[in-house]
Short mmCIF file of C-alpha atoms in Angstrom, two decimals:
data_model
loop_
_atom_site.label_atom_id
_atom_site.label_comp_id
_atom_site.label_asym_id
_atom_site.label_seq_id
_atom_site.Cartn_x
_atom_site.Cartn_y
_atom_site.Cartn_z
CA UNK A 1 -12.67 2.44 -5.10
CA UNK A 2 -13.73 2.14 -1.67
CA UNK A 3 -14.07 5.46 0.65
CA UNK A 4 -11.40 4.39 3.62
CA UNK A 5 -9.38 1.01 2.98
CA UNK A 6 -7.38 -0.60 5.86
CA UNK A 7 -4.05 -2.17 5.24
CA UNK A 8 -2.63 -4.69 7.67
CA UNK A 9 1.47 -4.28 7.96
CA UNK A 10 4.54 -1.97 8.79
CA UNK A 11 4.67 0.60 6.70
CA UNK A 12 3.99 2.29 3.20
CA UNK A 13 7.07 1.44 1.02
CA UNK A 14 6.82 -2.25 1.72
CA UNK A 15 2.76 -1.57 0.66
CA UNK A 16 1.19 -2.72 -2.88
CA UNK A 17 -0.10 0.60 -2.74
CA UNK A 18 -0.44 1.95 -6.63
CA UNK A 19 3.02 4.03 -7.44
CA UNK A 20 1.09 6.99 -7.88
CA UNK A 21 0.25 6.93 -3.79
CA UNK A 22 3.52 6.02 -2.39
CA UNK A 23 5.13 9.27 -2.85
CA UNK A 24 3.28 12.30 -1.00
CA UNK A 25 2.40 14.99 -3.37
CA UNK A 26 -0.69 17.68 -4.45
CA UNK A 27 -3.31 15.84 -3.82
CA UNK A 28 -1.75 12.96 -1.97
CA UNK A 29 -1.36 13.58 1.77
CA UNK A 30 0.82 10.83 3.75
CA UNK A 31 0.20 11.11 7.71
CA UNK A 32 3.34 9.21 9.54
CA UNK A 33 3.00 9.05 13.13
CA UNK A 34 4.21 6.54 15.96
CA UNK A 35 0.93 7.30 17.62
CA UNK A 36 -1.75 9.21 15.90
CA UNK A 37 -2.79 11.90 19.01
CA UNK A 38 -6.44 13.39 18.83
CA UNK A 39 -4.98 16.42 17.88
CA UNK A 40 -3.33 15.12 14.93
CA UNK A 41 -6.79 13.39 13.68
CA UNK A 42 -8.49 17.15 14.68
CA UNK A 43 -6.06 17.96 12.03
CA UNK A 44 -6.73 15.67 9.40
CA UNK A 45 -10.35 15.96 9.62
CA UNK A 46 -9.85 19.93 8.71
CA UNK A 47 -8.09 18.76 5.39
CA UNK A 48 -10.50 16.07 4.27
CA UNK A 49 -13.11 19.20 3.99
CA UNK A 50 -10.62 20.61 1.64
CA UNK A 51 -11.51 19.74 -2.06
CA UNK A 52 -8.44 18.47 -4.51
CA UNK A 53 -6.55 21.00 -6.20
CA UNK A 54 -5.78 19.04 -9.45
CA UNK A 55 -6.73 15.16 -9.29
CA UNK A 56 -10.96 13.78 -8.76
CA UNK A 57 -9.80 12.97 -5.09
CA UNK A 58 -7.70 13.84 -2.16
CA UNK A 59 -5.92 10.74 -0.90
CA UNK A 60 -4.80 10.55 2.54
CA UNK A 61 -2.33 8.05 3.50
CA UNK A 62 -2.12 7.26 7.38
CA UNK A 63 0.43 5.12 8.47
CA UNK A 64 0.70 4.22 12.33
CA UNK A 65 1.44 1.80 14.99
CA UNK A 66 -0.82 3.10 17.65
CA UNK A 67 -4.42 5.24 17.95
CA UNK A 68 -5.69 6.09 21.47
CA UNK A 69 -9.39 5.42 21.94
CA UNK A 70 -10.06 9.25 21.96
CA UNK A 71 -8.36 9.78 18.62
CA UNK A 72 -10.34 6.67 17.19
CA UNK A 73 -13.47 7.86 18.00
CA UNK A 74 -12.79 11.51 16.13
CA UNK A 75 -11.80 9.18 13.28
CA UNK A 76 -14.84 7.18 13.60
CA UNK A 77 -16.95 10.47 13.34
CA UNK A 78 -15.69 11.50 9.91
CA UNK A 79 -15.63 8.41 9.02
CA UNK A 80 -19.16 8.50 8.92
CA UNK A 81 -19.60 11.40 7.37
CA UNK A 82 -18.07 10.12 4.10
CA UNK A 83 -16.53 12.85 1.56
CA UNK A 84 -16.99 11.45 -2.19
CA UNK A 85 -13.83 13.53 -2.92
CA UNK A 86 -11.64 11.28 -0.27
CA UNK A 87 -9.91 8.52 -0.70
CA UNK A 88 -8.42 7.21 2.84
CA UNK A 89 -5.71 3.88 3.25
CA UNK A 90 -4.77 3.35 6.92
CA UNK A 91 -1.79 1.49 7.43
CA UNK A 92 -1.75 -0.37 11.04
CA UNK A 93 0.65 -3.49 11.92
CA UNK A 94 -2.83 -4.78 13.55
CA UNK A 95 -6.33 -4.07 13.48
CA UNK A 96 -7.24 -5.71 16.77
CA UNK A 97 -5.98 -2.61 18.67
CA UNK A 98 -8.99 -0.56 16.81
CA UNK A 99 -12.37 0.20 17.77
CA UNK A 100 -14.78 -2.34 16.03
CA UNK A 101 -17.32 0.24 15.15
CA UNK A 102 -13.58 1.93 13.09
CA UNK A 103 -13.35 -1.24 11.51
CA UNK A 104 -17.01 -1.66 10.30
CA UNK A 105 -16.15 1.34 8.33
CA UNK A 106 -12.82 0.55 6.81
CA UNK A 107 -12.62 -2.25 3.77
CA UNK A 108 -9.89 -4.59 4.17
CA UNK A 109 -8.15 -5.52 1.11
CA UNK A 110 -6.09 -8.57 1.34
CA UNK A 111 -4.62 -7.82 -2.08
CA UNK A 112 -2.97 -4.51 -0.60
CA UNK A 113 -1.69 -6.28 2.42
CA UNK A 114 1.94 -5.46 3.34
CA UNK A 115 4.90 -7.85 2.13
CA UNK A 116 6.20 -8.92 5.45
CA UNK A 117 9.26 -10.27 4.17
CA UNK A 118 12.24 -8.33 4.75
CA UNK A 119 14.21 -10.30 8.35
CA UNK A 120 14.40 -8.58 11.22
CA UNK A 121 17.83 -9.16 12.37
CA UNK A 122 18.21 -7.78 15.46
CA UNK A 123 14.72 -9.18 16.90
CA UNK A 124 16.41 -12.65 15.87
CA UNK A 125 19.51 -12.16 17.79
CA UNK A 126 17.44 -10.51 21.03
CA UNK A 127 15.22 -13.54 21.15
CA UNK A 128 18.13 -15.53 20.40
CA UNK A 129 19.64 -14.39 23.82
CA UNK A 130 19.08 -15.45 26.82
CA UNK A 131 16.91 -13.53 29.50
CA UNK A 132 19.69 -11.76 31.81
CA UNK A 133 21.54 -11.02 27.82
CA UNK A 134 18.43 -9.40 26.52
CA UNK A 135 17.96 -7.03 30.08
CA UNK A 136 21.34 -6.14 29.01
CA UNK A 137 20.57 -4.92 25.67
CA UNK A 138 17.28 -3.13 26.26
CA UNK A 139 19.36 -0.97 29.30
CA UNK A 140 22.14 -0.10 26.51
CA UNK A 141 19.95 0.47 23.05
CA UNK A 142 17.41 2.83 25.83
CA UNK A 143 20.31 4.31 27.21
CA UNK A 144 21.59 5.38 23.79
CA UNK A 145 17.96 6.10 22.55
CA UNK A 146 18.38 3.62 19.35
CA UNK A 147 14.58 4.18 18.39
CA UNK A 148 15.15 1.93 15.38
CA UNK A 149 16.64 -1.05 17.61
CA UNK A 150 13.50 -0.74 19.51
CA UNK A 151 10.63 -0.03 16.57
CA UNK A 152 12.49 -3.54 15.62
CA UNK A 153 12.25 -5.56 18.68
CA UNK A 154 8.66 -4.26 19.39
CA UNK A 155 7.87 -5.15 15.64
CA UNK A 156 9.60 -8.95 15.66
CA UNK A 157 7.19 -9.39 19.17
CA UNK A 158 4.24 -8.26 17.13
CA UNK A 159 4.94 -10.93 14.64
CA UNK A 160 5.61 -13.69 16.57
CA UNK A 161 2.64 -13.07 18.66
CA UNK A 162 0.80 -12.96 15.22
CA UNK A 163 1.98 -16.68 14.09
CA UNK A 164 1.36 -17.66 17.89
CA UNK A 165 -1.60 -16.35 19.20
CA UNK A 166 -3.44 -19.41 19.84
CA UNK A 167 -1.25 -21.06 21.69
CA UNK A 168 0.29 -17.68 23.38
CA UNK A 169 -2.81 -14.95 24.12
CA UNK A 170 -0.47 -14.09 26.81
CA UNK A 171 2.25 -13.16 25.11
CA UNK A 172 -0.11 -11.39 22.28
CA UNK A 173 -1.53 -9.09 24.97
CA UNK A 174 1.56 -7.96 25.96
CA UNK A 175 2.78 -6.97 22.98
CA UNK A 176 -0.66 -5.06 22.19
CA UNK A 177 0.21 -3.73 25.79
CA UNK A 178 3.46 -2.65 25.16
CA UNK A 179 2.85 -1.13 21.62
CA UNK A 180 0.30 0.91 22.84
CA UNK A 181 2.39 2.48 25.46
CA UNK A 182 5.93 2.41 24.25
CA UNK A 183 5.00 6.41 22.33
CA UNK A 184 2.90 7.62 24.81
CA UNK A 185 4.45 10.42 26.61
CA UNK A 186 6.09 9.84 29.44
CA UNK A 187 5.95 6.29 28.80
CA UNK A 188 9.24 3.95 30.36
CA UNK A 189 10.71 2.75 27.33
CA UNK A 190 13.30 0.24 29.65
CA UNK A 191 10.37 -0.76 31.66
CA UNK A 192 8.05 -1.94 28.89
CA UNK A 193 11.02 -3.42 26.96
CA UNK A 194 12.00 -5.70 30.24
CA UNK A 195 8.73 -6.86 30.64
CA UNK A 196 8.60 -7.79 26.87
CA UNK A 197 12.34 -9.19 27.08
CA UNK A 198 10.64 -11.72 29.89
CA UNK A 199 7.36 -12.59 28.31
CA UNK A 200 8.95 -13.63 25.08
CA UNK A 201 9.84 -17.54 24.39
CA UNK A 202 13.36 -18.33 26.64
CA UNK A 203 16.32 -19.52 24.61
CA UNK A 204 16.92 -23.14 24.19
#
């Protein structure tokens, strides 16, 4: 098995992970964070240099939506300094948000890609809705702080900017705009949301 795999998609239970990796347990670390800070990666890197307690290797699940260039480039340092102990899956909804020299040093195994199936029904009825409709619901789901209303709308913009990059680059770096900044602190969750409510595709 490789050192440090990269898995494209949204999250861990929807993964082809092996069963024996999906649940966290001795020996199997899973790291789930909006945004993975520097200081969380500081973090990490201590445990890596911990050896397993009862399997060969220490796996370390990371599953994330968002890694600021400082954090990527602690990653990228242990990275390099591979542990034959570790085994390391990063779970990202895209990998054109990381650093390329992080990406030379994960392998990407289409096999373990997510299964994107599962509709995203409130994404549908947002972009279903007309501009002033979708202002409307972005000021009431922020107002009420429905942080699963909004992982969802953020997530359905990812995907269609996936299937529609080449004819919409605009739209696509938006999205990579807003889901870098919709975690950060301090970040205006209403602002980012209208501008993403106005970029995407108008009704009719």
């Amino acid at each position: 098995m490789h050192h440090a795999i990269l898995l494209v998609g949204d999250n861990i239970s929807e993964s082809n992970l092996p069963t024996e990796y999906k649940q966290a347990k001795t020996d199997v670390t899973h790291i789930i964070e909006p945004t993975l800070t520097i200081g969380q990666v500081r973090s990490f890197i201590d445990s890596v240099y911990l050896k397993p307690i009862s399997d060969k290797f220490s796996v370390f699940v990371i599953e994330t939506r968002n890694i600021p260039i400082e954090a990527q480039q602690a990653l990228l340092k242990m990275l390099e300094e591979q542990q034959e102990h570790v085994r390391i899956f990063l779970i990202v909804p895209r990998a054109d948000f990381l650093l390329s020299t992080v990406r030379s040093r994960l392998f990407y195994d289409k096999t373990l890609t997510m299964v994107r199936s599962k509709e995203n029904v409130d994404f549908t009825a947002f972009l279903n809705s007309s501009i002033d409709e979708r202002l409307k619901q972005v000021a009431d789901r922020v107002k009420k702080k429905d942080l699963k209303w909004i992982n969802d709308i953020v997530l359905g913009s990812e995907r269609l900017a996936e299937a529609s990059s080449v004819q919409n680059s605009k739209l696509l770096d938006e999205v990579v705009f807003v889901r870098s900044q919709i975690d950060t602190r301090g970040a205006s969750k209403k602002m980012l949301l209208e501008s993403l409510a106005i970029s995407l595709p108008k009704k009719g």
